[in-house]
Every structure is written in structure tokens, then in C-alpha cells.
Backbone as JSON, one array per atom type, in Angstrom:
{
  "sequence": "MEAPGGGEAVAIEPAQGLAPGVALRGMPSAVANAVFASAARRKGEGGARSELTERELAVLALVFDAKKLTQAFKLLETPGALVRHVGARSRRWVYAARGGKAWTHVADGAQEMYLCWPGHYCGCQSFFYNVVSKGDAPMCKHQLAAAIADATGAAESVEVEDQELACMLAQI",
  "N": [[0.84, -1.18, 0.0], [0.5, 2.22, -0.81], [1.54, 5.26, 0.67], [0.03, 8.53, 1.23], [1.44, 10.97, -0.87], [3.44, 9.38, -1.72], [5.71, 6.59, -1.19], [5.88, 3.94, 1.3], [3.03, 2.89, 3.15], [2.6, 2.7, 6.64], [1.56, 0.33, 8.93], [0.04, 0.78, 12.04], [0.13, -0.69, 15.1], [-1.46, -1.57, 18.27], [0.47, -1.34, 21.29], [2.07, -4.12, 22.91], [0.19, -5.75, 25.43], [-1.39, -3.55, 26.08], [-4.61, -2.05, 26.19], [-6.75, -1.94, 23.29], [-6.48, 1.04, 21.41], [-5.27, 2.52, 23.44], [-2.52, 2.7, 22.88], [-2.69, 4.38, 20.76], [-3.39, 6.84, 21.62], [-2.19, 9.41, 21.32], [-2.41, 9.71, 18.62], [-4.55, 11.19, 17.21], [-3.7, 13.89, 17.53], [-1.23, 13.83, 16.23], [-2.0, 13.24, 13.61], [-3.61, 15.47, 12.99], [-1.63, 17.46, 13.26], [0.02, 16.77, 11.12], [-1.64, 17.43, 8.98], [-1.84, 20.22, 9.37], [0.85, 20.92, 9.03], [1.23, 20.26, 6.35], [-0.45, 22.13, 5.07], [0.84, 24.46, 5.9], [3.29, 24.25, 4.6], [2.53, 24.75, 1.98], [1.79, 27.37, 2.24], [4.19, 28.67, 2.5], [7.26, 30.62, 2.71], [6.81, 33.26, 2.12], [4.53, 34.04, 3.37], [2.06, 34.12, 2.24], [-1.44, 33.61, 2.09], [-2.99, 30.42, 2.45], [-5.21, 27.74, 1.54], [-7.07, 25.08, 3.08], [-7.04, 21.83, 1.69], [-9.58, 19.74, 0.13], [-9.14, 17.12, 0.87], [-7.55, 17.44, 3.19], [-9.43, 18.71, 4.82], [-11.27, 16.63, 5.06], [-9.76, 14.77, 6.51], [-9.36, 16.21, 8.91], [-12.01, 16.24, 9.72], [-12.33, 13.63, 10.48], [-10.74, 13.49, 12.73], [-11.64, 15.5, 14.49], [-14.74, 16.32, 16.07], [-17.75, 17.2, 14.29], [-19.1, 19.45, 15.29], [-17.14, 20.87, 16.77], [-15.28, 21.44, 14.75], [-16.83, 23.03, 13.04], [-17.34, 25.19, 14.77], [-14.73, 26.15, 15.09], [-14.13, 27.04, 12.49], [-16.05, 29.01, 12.32], [-15.06, 30.86, 14.16], [-12.78, 31.63, 12.74], [-13.92, 32.88, 10.53], [-15.23, 35.06, 11.57], [-14.76, 38.43, 11.95], [-12.19, 39.71, 14.01], [-12.5, 37.72, 15.93], [-10.48, 35.91, 16.31], [-7.28, 36.65, 16.99], [-3.91, 37.14, 16.31], [-1.41, 38.08, 18.39], [1.58, 39.71, 18.14], [4.81, 40.19, 19.37], [6.62, 43.19, 19.01], [9.48, 43.46, 18.98], [10.53, 40.98, 19.92], [9.17, 39.09, 18.42], [7.69, 37.08, 19.47], [4.59, 35.34, 20.07], [1.04, 35.12, 20.67], [-2.22, 33.78, 20.55], [-5.37, 35.38, 20.75], [-8.54, 34.46, 21.43], [-11.94, 34.89, 20.86], [-14.38, 34.26, 23.31], [-16.83, 32.34, 25.23], [-20.3, 31.39, 25.33], [-22.2, 33.19, 24.25], [-20.43, 35.02, 23.52], [-19.75, 36.59, 25.77], [-19.78, 39.73, 27.49], [-17.34, 41.39, 29.41], [-16.75, 43.26, 32.47], [-15.6, 45.83, 31.7], [-16.65, 46.29, 29.23], [-15.36, 45.18, 27.11], [-15.0, 42.28, 25.03], [-14.92, 38.91, 26.21], [-11.87, 37.22, 26.08], [-9.83, 34.45, 25.23], [-6.57, 33.45, 25.86], [-4.42, 31.62, 23.78], [-2.37, 28.9, 22.6], [-1.82, 26.94, 19.82], [-2.16, 23.5, 20.29], [-0.9, 23.54, 22.8], [-1.94, 25.19, 24.97], [-4.93, 26.69, 26.28], [-7.07, 29.16, 27.64], [-9.72, 28.51, 28.1], [-12.63, 26.82, 29.51], [-13.29, 24.39, 28.31], [-10.83, 23.43, 27.36], [-9.44, 22.81, 29.75], [-11.2, 20.94, 30.87], [-12.06, 18.97, 28.85], [-9.73, 18.47, 27.32], [-7.38, 18.48, 29.0], [-8.16, 17.31, 31.59], [-10.05, 15.1, 31.05], [-9.06, 14.09, 28.67], [-10.37, 13.68, 26.28], [-10.28, 15.02, 23.87], [-8.03, 16.26, 21.35], [-7.56, 19.0, 21.24], [-9.07, 22.19, 22.06], [-11.8, 24.17, 20.6], [-10.81, 26.75, 20.21], [-8.03, 26.43, 20.1], [-7.93, 24.76, 17.88], [-8.92, 26.46, 15.87], [-6.87, 28.36, 15.97], [-4.69, 26.76, 15.23], [-5.39, 26.09, 12.6], [-5.4, 28.65, 11.54], [-2.69, 29.33, 11.89], [-1.51, 27.52, 10.12], [-2.6, 28.25, 7.67], [-2.53, 31.0, 7.48], [-4.72, 32.5, 8.1], [-5.6, 34.12, 10.21], [-6.17, 37.31, 11.74], [-3.51, 39.54, 12.34], [-1.78, 41.3, 14.81], [0.58, 43.68, 15.69], [2.21, 44.21, 18.72], [3.66, 46.01, 21.48], [6.39, 44.5, 23.22], [6.21, 44.64, 25.99], [3.46, 44.98, 26.4], [2.58, 42.52, 25.43], [3.78, 40.88, 27.35], [2.31, 41.67, 29.58], [-0.2, 40.72, 28.87], [0.32, 37.97, 28.93], [0.91, 37.65, 31.6], [-1.5, 37.55, 32.81], [-2.39, 35.01, 32.74]],
  "CA": [[0.0, 0.0, 0.0], [1.28, 3.44, -0.91], [1.1, 6.34, 1.54], [-0.15, 9.8, 0.53], [2.7, 11.64, -1.16], [4.42, 8.39, -2.13], [6.33, 5.81, -0.13], [5.12, 2.85, 1.89], [2.2, 3.17, 4.31], [3.01, 1.9, 7.78], [0.45, -0.04, 9.8], [0.35, 1.03, 13.45], [-0.6, -1.63, 15.96], [-1.34, -1.27, 19.7], [1.62, -1.93, 21.97], [1.79, -5.36, 23.63], [-0.32, -5.64, 26.8], [-2.24, -2.39, 26.27], [-5.94, -2.15, 25.59], [-6.81, -1.27, 21.98], [-6.73, 2.47, 21.49], [-4.38, 3.17, 24.4], [-1.27, 3.02, 22.21], [-2.96, 5.37, 19.73], [-3.96, 8.03, 22.26], [-1.64, 10.63, 20.74], [-2.54, 9.67, 17.17], [-5.31, 12.31, 16.62], [-2.87, 15.09, 17.49], [-0.21, 13.64, 15.19], [-2.67, 13.33, 12.31], [-3.96, 16.89, 12.8], [-0.39, 18.21, 13.05], [0.47, 16.49, 9.75], [-2.49, 18.24, 8.09], [-1.44, 21.61, 9.53], [2.19, 21.07, 8.44], [1.05, 20.22, 4.91], [-0.98, 23.44, 4.66], [1.87, 25.47, 6.17], [4.3, 24.16, 3.53], [1.99, 25.43, 0.8], [1.78, 28.81, 2.53], [5.54, 29.09, 2.16], [7.95, 31.64, 3.5], [6.29, 34.58, 1.8], [3.41, 34.35, 4.24], [0.81, 34.19, 1.49], [-2.49, 32.79, 2.67], [-3.32, 29.2, 1.73], [-6.48, 27.12, 1.94], [-7.01, 23.64, 3.31], [-7.59, 21.07, 0.57], [-10.72, 18.9, 0.49], [-8.6, 15.94, 1.56], [-7.17, 17.86, 4.54], [-10.67, 18.93, 5.57], [-11.83, 15.31, 5.35], [-8.96, 14.19, 7.59], [-9.71, 16.93, 10.14], [-13.36, 15.81, 10.1], [-12.18, 12.34, 11.15], [-10.06, 13.71, 14.01], [-12.44, 16.38, 15.35], [-16.17, 16.2, 15.82], [-18.27, 18.21, 13.37], [-19.45, 20.67, 16.03], [-15.91, 21.61, 17.09], [-14.71, 21.91, 13.5], [-17.69, 24.13, 12.62], [-17.08, 26.32, 15.68], [-13.4, 26.68, 14.79], [-14.23, 27.81, 11.24], [-16.84, 30.22, 12.61], [-14.1, 31.8, 14.77], [-11.91, 32.14, 11.68], [-14.7, 33.7, 9.61], [-15.76, 36.23, 12.27], [-13.71, 39.45, 12.13], [-11.78, 40.01, 15.38], [-12.74, 36.61, 16.86], [-9.2, 35.24, 16.54], [-6.24, 37.62, 16.66], [-2.55, 36.75, 16.7], [-0.67, 39.23, 18.92], [3.01, 39.46, 17.91], [5.7, 41.16, 19.99], [7.32, 43.98, 18.0], [10.92, 43.17, 18.93], [10.84, 39.58, 20.16], [8.42, 38.27, 17.46], [6.91, 36.06, 20.19], [3.19, 35.55, 19.75], [-0.02, 34.38, 21.34], [-3.53, 34.04, 19.98], [-6.49, 35.74, 21.61], [-9.75, 33.97, 20.78], [-13.18, 35.33, 21.49], [-14.96, 33.11, 24.0], [-18.16, 32.39, 25.82], [-21.37, 30.91, 24.45], [-22.74, 34.33, 23.51], [-19.31, 35.97, 23.52], [-20.12, 37.44, 26.9], [-19.02, 40.94, 27.75], [-16.82, 41.53, 30.77], [-17.12, 44.52, 33.13], [-15.19, 47.06, 31.02], [-17.29, 46.38, 27.93], [-14.62, 44.4, 26.12], [-15.46, 40.9, 24.99], [-14.04, 37.94, 26.86], [-10.93, 36.59, 25.16], [-8.98, 33.41, 25.8], [-5.24, 33.36, 25.25], [-4.15, 30.21, 23.47], [-1.32, 28.45, 21.68], [-2.28, 25.67, 19.27], [-1.49, 22.3, 20.76], [-0.25, 23.65, 24.1], [-2.7, 25.81, 26.06], [-6.01, 27.65, 26.07], [-7.64, 29.55, 28.92], [-11.15, 28.2, 28.19], [-13.01, 25.68, 30.34], [-13.25, 23.17, 27.52], [-9.45, 22.96, 27.33], [-9.11, 22.18, 31.02], [-12.07, 19.8, 31.16], [-12.05, 17.93, 27.82], [-8.4, 18.16, 26.8], [-6.44, 18.15, 30.07], [-8.69, 16.39, 32.6], [-10.61, 13.87, 30.51], [-8.28, 13.59, 27.54], [-11.3, 13.29, 25.23], [-10.05, 15.75, 22.63], [-6.65, 16.71, 21.22], [-7.51, 20.44, 21.47], [-10.37, 22.86, 22.09], [-12.13, 24.87, 19.34], [-9.95, 27.93, 20.06], [-6.74, 25.93, 19.64], [-8.13, 24.26, 16.53], [-8.98, 27.64, 15.0], [-5.52, 28.94, 15.94], [-3.82, 25.87, 14.45], [-5.76, 26.27, 11.19], [-4.92, 29.99, 11.18], [-1.24, 29.24, 11.78], [-1.16, 26.76, 8.92], [-3.1, 28.87, 6.44], [-2.36, 32.45, 7.5], [-6.09, 33.04, 8.06], [-5.94, 34.99, 11.33], [-5.73, 38.71, 11.8], [-2.3, 39.65, 13.13], [-1.58, 42.64, 15.35], [1.87, 43.85, 16.34], [2.11, 44.92, 20.0], [4.93, 46.14, 22.18], [6.69, 43.32, 24.01], [5.72, 44.86, 27.34], [2.03, 44.7, 26.35], [2.48, 41.07, 25.3], [4.11, 40.35, 28.67], [1.15, 41.93, 30.47], [-1.24, 39.77, 28.48], [0.71, 36.64, 29.41], [0.92, 37.66, 33.06], [-2.87, 37.32, 33.28], [-2.68, 33.56, 32.69]],
  "C": [[0.89, 1.24, 0.0], [0.69, 4.53, -0.02], [0.87, 7.6, 0.72], [1.2, 10.48, 0.31], [3.79, 10.67, -1.57], [5.0, 7.66, -0.95], [5.39, 4.75, 0.4], [4.29, 3.33, 3.07], [2.62, 2.23, 5.43], [1.79, 1.61, 8.64], [0.89, 0.16, 11.25], [-0.51, 0.11, 14.29], [-0.43, -1.22, 17.41], [-0.14, -1.97, 20.3], [1.18, -3.18, 22.72], [1.26, -5.06, 25.03], [-1.21, -4.44, 27.06], [-3.59, -2.63, 25.61], [-5.93, -1.46, 24.23], [-7.16, 0.2, 22.15], [-5.78, 3.19, 22.42], [-3.08, 3.58, 23.72], [-1.45, 4.14, 21.18], [-3.45, 6.68, 20.32], [-3.45, 9.33, 21.67], [-1.82, 10.72, 19.24], [-3.39, 10.83, 16.62], [-4.49, 13.59, 16.52], [-1.83, 14.99, 16.38], [-0.82, 13.78, 13.8], [-3.02, 14.79, 12.01], [-2.71, 17.71, 12.53], [0.17, 17.98, 11.65], [-0.34, 17.3, 8.73], [-2.05, 19.7, 8.15], [-0.07, 21.87, 8.9], [2.1, 21.09, 6.92], [0.54, 21.57, 4.39], [0.06, 24.53, 4.83], [2.95, 25.44, 5.09], [3.82, 24.86, 2.26], [1.99, 26.94, 0.99], [3.14, 29.4, 2.2], [6.07, 30.2, 3.03], [7.42, 33.04, 3.25], [5.11, 34.99, 2.66], [2.09, 34.47, 3.52], [-0.2, 33.21, 2.09], [-2.74, 31.56, 1.81], [-4.66, 28.67, 2.26], [-6.23, 25.65, 2.23], [-7.64, 22.94, 2.11], [-8.79, 20.26, 1.06], [-10.25, 17.68, 1.27], [-8.2, 16.29, 3.0], [-8.39, 18.11, 5.4], [-11.31, 17.6, 5.96], [-11.08, 14.63, 6.5], [-9.27, 14.88, 8.92], [-11.09, 16.52, 10.64], [-13.33, 14.43, 10.78], [-11.59, 12.5, 12.56], [-10.94, 14.48, 14.98], [-13.91, 16.18, 15.05], [-16.65, 17.39, 15.0], [-18.57, 19.53, 14.08], [-18.21, 21.52, 16.3], [-15.28, 22.2, 15.83], [-15.51, 23.11, 12.97], [-17.45, 25.37, 13.46], [-15.73, 26.96, 15.39], [-13.44, 27.52, 13.51], [-15.06, 29.07, 11.44], [-15.95, 31.28, 13.26], [-13.23, 32.44, 13.69], [-12.64, 33.11, 10.74], [-15.2, 35.0, 10.24], [-14.64, 37.24, 12.5], [-13.45, 39.73, 13.62], [-11.97, 38.88, 16.37], [-11.47, 35.83, 17.18], [-8.1, 36.18, 16.06], [-4.91, 37.11, 17.17], [-1.83, 38.03, 17.12], [0.82, 38.89, 18.86], [3.82, 40.57, 18.55], [6.55, 41.86, 18.93], [8.8, 43.61, 17.87], [11.2, 41.67, 19.0], [10.25, 38.64, 19.1], [7.73, 37.09, 18.14], [5.44, 36.37, 19.96], [2.28, 34.71, 20.63], [-1.32, 34.72, 20.61], [-4.5, 34.46, 21.07], [-7.74, 35.35, 20.83], [-10.97, 34.41, 21.57], [-13.86, 34.11, 22.11], [-16.35, 33.33, 24.52], [-19.23, 32.0, 24.82], [-21.96, 32.04, 23.62], [-21.68, 35.42, 23.4], [-19.59, 37.05, 24.55], [-19.2, 38.63, 27.07], [-18.55, 40.95, 29.19], [-17.09, 42.96, 31.23], [-16.77, 45.78, 32.34], [-15.79, 47.2, 29.62], [-16.58, 45.61, 26.84], [-15.14, 42.96, 26.14], [-14.43, 39.98, 25.61], [-13.16, 37.27, 25.8], [-10.11, 35.55, 25.91], [-7.64, 33.46, 25.08], [-5.0, 31.89, 24.94], [-2.97, 30.07, 22.52], [-1.81, 27.12, 21.13], [-1.46, 24.5, 19.81], [-0.87, 22.37, 22.14], [-1.16, 24.14, 25.22], [-3.84, 26.65, 25.52], [-6.61, 27.94, 27.43], [-9.12, 29.2, 29.07], [-11.39, 26.96, 29.06], [-12.93, 24.37, 29.58], [-11.84, 22.58, 27.46], [-9.13, 22.2, 28.62], [-9.94, 20.92, 31.28], [-11.9, 18.67, 30.14], [-10.66, 17.52, 27.34], [-7.48, 17.69, 27.92], [-6.98, 17.08, 31.01], [-9.15, 15.05, 32.03], [-9.78, 13.27, 29.39], [-9.15, 13.15, 26.38], [-11.02, 13.94, 23.88], [-8.6, 16.2, 22.56], [-6.5, 18.21, 21.46], [-8.92, 21.0, 21.5], [-10.59, 23.6, 20.77], [-11.23, 26.09, 19.12], [-8.57, 27.52, 19.54], [-6.83, 25.43, 18.2], [-8.17, 25.42, 15.54], [-7.6, 28.27, 14.87], [-4.57, 28.09, 15.12], [-4.11, 26.0, 12.96], [-5.23, 27.63, 10.71], [-3.41, 30.01, 11.0], [-0.83, 28.6, 10.45], [-1.52, 27.49, 7.64], [-2.88, 30.37, 6.36], [-3.7, 33.17, 7.57], [-6.41, 34.04, 9.17], [-5.45, 36.42, 11.13], [-4.5, 38.74, 12.7], [-2.08, 41.11, 13.54], [-0.22, 42.68, 16.04], [1.69, 44.69, 17.59], [3.51, 45.06, 20.59], [5.14, 44.89, 23.05], [6.19, 43.44, 25.45], [4.21, 44.58, 27.41], [1.77, 43.19, 26.24], [2.76, 40.4, 26.65], [2.96, 40.54, 29.65], [0.0, 41.0, 30.15], [-0.94, 38.38, 29.05], [0.71, 36.55, 30.93], [-0.46, 37.39, 33.62], [-3.24, 35.84, 33.27], [-2.57, 32.99, 34.09]]
}
């Protein structure tokens, strides 16, 4: 059997003595990361925006439930719902994703935002409950949207002073 892109496909079997599925626990993340890497390669160094192919979308639909995938794309399509904040000098970055069921407003009138890094952290409850505690999902909808944005260049990007970025991160 030939693997996508050429070469031999490798069958992955559960490790000896483990229940089926246990050895594959990290597989959804690896599959999603391969899709994101493929899209990022097409984006290239010029930073031009790319789109996910039908095949990549089909693979993501196998890894993530339809509701989460739909919510992630809704974040990407809504202006200001997902913003990449980049430090002016350091070039360090973090995503701020609009949150809450109705995008609830906080006391000062600004909308609630969750800081997140694809594959590592999000400040939302779903991340802590479904990803960290239960291990039911490889990432929350905010991380998924951020990962898609990273791979395709789809997110709005705002340059901020490094001190402002540090203040944002200090709130975690």
C-alpha cells in the first residue's frame, strides 16, 4: 500500500499488553499536526495565505467532531474573533480567541478573550475539562482555529509592544 505523497504506508498496531486504542492516544494530534504542516508548507515563506484542501478537511473531520470543526471555522470567519498578537521586537506571539457561548461581555465592555497556543494551552473551560482532565479531545475549538490559522495564515495579526504582550501573558 502506498502512503499519501508516495512511499510505503506503515500499519500502526497497539503496543503489547495495552488495551486497543491506548497506544494510539496521541494519534489524533499527530494526524492533525500532519495536516497543519502540509498546509503550512503550501503557505511558504512569503506568508501568502493558503487554503485547506478537500482531503485535509476530510482528515480533520475524522479527528475532530463536526461541532468543534464548525465552531473553529466560525471563529476564523468572524472578524476580530481570533487575533494573533506578535511582539514587535521579540516576534513572540499568542492568539487571543473570542470566548463564551454568547461571547459574553466583561465589566469594562470588552469581549471575553482566551489566550491560546495551538497544541499547548487555552484559557477556556473546555481545554481544562475535555483536553487536560478527561483527555477526550486533542484540542479545544480555540486551539483548533488557531492551528488552522497558523497553517493557512487566516488569522488577523496585530503587532504589539513586548511589554504589552508580557502583560497579556501575566494574566494567565
